[in-house]
PDB file of C-alpha atoms in Angstrom:
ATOM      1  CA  UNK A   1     108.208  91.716  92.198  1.00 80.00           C
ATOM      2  CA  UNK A   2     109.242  88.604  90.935  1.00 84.00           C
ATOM      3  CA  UNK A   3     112.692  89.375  90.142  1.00 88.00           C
ATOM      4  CA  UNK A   4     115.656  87.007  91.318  1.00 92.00           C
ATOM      5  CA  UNK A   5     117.673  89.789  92.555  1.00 94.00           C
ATOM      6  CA  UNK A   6     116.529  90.517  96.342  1.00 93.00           C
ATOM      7  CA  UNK A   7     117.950  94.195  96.273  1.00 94.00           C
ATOM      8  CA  UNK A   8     115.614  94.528  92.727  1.00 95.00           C
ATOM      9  CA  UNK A   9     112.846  93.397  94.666  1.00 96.00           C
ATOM     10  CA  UNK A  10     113.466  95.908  97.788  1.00 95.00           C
ATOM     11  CA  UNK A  11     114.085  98.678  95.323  1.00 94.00           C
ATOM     12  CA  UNK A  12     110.904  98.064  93.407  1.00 95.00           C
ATOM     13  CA  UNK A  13     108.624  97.996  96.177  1.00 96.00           C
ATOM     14  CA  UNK A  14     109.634 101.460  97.217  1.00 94.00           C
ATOM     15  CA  UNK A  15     107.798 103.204  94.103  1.00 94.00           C
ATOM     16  CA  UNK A  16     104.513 105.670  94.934  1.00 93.00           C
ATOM     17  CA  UNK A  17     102.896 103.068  91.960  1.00 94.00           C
ATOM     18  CA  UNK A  18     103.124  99.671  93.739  1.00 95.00           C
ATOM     19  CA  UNK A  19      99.687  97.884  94.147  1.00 94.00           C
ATOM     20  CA  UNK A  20      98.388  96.190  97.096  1.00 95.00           C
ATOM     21  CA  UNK A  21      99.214  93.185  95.288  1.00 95.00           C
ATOM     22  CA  UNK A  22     102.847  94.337  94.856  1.00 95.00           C
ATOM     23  CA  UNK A  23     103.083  94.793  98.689  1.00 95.00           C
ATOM     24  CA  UNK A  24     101.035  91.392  99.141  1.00 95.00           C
ATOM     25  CA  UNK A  25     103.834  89.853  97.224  1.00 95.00           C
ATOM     26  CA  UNK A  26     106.639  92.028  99.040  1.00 96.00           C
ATOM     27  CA  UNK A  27     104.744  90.941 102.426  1.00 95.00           C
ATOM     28  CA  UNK A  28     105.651  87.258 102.203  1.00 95.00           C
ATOM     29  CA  UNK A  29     109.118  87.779 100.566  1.00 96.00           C
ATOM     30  CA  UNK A  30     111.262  85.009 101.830  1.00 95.00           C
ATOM     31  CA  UNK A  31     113.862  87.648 101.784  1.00 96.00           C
ATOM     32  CA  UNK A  32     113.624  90.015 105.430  1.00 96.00           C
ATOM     33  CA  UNK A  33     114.828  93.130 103.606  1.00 96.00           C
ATOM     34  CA  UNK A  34     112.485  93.117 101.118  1.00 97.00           C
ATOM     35  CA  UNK A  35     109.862  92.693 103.832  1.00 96.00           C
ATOM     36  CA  UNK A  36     111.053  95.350 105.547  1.00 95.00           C
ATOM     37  CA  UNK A  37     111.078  98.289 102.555  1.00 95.00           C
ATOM     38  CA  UNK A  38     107.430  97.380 102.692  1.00 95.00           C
ATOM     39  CA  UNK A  39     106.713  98.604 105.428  1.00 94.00           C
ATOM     40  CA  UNK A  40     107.842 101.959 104.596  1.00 90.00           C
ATOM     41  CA  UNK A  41     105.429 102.609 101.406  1.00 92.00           C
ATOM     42  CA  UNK A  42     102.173 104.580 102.260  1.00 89.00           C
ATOM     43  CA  UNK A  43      99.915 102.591 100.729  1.00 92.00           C
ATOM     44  CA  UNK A  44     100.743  99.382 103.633  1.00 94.00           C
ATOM     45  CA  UNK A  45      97.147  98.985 105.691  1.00 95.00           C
ATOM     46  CA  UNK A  46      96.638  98.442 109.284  1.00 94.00           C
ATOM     47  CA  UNK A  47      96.446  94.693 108.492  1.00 95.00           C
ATOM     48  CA  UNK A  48      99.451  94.408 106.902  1.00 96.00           C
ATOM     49  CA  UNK A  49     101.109  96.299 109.428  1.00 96.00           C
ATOM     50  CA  UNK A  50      99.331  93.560 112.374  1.00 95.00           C
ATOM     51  CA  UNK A  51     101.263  90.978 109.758  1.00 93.00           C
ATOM     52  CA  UNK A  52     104.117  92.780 110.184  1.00 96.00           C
ATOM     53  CA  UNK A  53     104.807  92.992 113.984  1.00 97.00           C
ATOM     54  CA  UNK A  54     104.370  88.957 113.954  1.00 97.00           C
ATOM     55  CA  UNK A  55     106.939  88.278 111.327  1.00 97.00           C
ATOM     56  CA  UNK A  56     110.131  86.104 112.020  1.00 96.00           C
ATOM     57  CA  UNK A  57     112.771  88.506 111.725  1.00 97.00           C
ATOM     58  CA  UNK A  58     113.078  91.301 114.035  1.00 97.00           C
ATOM     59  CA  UNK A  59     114.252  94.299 111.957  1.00 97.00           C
ATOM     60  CA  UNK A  60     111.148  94.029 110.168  1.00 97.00           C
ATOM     61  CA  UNK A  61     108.761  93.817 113.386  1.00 98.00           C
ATOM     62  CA  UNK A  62     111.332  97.046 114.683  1.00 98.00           C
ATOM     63  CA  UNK A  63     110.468  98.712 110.990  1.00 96.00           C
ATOM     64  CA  UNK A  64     106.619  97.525 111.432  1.00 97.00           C
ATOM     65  CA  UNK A  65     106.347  99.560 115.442  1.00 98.00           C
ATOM     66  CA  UNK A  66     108.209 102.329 114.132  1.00 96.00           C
ATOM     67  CA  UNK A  67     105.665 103.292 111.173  1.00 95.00           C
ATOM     68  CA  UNK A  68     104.128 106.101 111.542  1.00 93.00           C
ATOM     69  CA  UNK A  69     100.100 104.674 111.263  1.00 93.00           C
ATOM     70  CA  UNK A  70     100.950 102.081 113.722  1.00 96.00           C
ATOM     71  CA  UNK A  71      97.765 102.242 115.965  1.00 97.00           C
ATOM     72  CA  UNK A  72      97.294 101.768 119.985  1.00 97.00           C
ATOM     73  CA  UNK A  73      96.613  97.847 119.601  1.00 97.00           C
ATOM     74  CA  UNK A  74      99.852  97.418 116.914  1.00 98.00           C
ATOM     75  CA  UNK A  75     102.236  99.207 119.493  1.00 98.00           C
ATOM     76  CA  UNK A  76     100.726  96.986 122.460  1.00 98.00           C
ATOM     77  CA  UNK A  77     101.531  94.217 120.834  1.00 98.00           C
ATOM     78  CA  UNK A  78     105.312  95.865 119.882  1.00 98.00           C
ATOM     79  CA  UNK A  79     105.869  96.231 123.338  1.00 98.00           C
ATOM     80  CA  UNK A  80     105.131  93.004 124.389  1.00 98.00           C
ATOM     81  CA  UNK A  81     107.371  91.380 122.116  1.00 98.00           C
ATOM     82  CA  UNK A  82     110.278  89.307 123.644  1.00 97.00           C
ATOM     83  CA  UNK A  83     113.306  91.244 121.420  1.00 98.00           C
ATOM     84  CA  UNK A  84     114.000  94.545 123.522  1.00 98.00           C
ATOM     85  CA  UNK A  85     114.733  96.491 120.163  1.00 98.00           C
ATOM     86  CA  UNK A  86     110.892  95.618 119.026  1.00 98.00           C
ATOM     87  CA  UNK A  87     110.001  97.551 122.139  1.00 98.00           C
ATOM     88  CA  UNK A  88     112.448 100.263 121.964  1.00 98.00           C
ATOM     89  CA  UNK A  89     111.061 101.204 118.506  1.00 98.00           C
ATOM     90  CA  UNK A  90     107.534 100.849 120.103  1.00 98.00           C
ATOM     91  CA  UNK A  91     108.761 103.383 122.891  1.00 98.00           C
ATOM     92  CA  UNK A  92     109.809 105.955 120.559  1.00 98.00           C
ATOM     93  CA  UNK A  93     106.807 106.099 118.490  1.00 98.00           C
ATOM     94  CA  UNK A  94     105.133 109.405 118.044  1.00 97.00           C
ATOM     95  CA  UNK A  95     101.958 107.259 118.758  1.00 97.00           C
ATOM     96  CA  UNK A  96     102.644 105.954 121.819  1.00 98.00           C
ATOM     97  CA  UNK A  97     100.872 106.568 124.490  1.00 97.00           C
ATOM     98  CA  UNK A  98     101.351 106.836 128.370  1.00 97.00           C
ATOM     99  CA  UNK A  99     100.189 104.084 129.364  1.00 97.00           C
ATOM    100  CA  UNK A 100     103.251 102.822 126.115  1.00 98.00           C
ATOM    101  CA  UNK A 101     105.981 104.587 127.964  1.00 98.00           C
ATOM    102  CA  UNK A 102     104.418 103.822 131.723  1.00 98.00           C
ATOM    103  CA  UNK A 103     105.222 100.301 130.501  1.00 98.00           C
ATOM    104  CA  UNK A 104     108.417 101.378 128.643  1.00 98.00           C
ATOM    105  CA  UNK A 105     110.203 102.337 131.935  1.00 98.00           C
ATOM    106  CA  UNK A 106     109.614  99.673 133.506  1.00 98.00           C
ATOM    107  CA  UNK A 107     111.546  97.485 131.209  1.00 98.00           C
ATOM    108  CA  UNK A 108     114.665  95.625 131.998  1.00 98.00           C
ATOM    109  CA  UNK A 109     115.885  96.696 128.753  1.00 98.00           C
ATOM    110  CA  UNK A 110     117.800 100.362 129.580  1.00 98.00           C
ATOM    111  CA  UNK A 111     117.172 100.551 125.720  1.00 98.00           C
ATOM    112  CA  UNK A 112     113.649 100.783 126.084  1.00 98.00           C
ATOM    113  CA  UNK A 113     113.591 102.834 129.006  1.00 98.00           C
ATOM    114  CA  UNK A 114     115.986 104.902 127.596  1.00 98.00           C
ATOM    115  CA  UNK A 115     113.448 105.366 124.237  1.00 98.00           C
ATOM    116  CA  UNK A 116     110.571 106.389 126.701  1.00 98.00           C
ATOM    117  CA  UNK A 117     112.860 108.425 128.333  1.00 98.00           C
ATOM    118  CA  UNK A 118     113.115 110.622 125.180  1.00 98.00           C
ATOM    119  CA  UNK A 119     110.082 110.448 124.070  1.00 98.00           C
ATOM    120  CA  UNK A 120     108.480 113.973 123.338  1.00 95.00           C
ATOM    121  CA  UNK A 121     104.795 112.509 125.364  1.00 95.00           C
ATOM    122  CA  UNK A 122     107.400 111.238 128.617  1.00 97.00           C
ATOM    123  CA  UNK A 123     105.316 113.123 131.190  1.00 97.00           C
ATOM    124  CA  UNK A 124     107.496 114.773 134.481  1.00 97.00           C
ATOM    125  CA  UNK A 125     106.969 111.389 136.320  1.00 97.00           C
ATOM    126  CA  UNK A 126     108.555 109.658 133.308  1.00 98.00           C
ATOM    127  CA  UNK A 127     111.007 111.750 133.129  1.00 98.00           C
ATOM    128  CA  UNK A 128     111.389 111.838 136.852  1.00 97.00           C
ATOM    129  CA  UNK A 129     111.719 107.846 136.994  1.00 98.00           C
ATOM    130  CA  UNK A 130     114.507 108.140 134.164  1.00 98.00           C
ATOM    131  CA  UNK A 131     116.804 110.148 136.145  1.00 97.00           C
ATOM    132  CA  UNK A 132     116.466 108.033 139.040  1.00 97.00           C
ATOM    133  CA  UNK A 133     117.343 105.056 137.228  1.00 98.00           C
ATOM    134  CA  UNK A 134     120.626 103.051 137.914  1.00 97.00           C
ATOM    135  CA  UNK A 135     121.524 102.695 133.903  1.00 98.00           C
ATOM    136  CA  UNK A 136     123.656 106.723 132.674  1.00 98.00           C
ATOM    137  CA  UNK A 137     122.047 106.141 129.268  1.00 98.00           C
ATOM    138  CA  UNK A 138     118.323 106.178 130.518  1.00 98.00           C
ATOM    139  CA  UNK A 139     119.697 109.559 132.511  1.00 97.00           C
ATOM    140  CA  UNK A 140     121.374 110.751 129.727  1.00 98.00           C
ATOM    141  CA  UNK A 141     118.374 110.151 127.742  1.00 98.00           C
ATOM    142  CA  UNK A 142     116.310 111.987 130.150  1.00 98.00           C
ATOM    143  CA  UNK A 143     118.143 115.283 129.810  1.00 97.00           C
ATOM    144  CA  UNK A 144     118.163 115.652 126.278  1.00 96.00           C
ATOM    145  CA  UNK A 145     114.210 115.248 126.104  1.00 96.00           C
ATOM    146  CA  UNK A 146     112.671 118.377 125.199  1.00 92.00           C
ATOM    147  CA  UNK A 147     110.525 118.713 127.724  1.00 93.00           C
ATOM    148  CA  UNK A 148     113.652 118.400 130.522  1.00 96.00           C
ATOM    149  CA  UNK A 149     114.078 121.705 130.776  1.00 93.00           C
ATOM    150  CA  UNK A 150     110.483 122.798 131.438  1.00 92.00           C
ATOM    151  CA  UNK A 151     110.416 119.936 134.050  1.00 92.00           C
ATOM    152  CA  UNK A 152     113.229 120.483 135.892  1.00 88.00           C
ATOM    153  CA  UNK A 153     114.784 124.066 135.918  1.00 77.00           C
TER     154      UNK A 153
END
């Protein structure tokens, strides 16, 4: 992990062997994209994740609300983060949770509404409020959720 080479770096931190001290190392990584392939290895904790959705750049926050283990309290904080496409990537995670997409279509952002909208938890109301909005993509969105066509026959 001390390699000059960023994309070395990225690469390295990748491998099913790296260490918590690899990913410690990868964490503060003045270089984003190295940052952000650390977010994708299994072995990153809840803590580092928390790290994560505070760092500067906002691919890696987006990378951070996207993972898969990201709890209630780390998407929360996701989708009250000022960059829209921080809370778009909240809105579309498998872990969020009503309440996540009750706050997700009510964003300015059609992106984020449109992410709730598609979302395979939107309930009929969600759903319901996506159709009626004034943005085509959060429609759009809407119709090509699975649960559309049990909603709306």
């Amino acid at each position: 992990m001390s390699d000059k080479a960023w994309t070395v770096r990225a690469t390295a931190i990748k491998h099913p062997n790296s260490t918590q001290e690899h990913l410690k190392k990868a964490l503060d990584d003045d270089q984003p994209l190295v940052r952000q392939a650390a977010v994708t290895h299994p072995k990153i904790t809840t803590e580092q994740l928390n790290k994560l959705l505070s760092d500067k750049d906002p691919y890696v926050r987006a990378a951070a609300a996207k993972h898969s283990n990201a709890t209630k309290d780390h998407l929360d904080k996701a989708m009250n983060d000022s960059a829209w496409g921080i809370r778009a990537a909240a809105a579309s995670n498998p872990n969020a949770t009503k309440d996540h997409l009750d706050k997700a279509m009510s964003d300015e952002s059609s992106y984020v509404r449109a992410a709730a909208a598609k979302h395979s938890n939107a309930t009929k109301d969600h759903l319901d409020k996506a159709l009626n909005d004034s943005d085509e993509y959060v429609n759009m969105a809407a119709k090509s959720n699975p649960n559309y066509k049990k909603y709306f026959k």
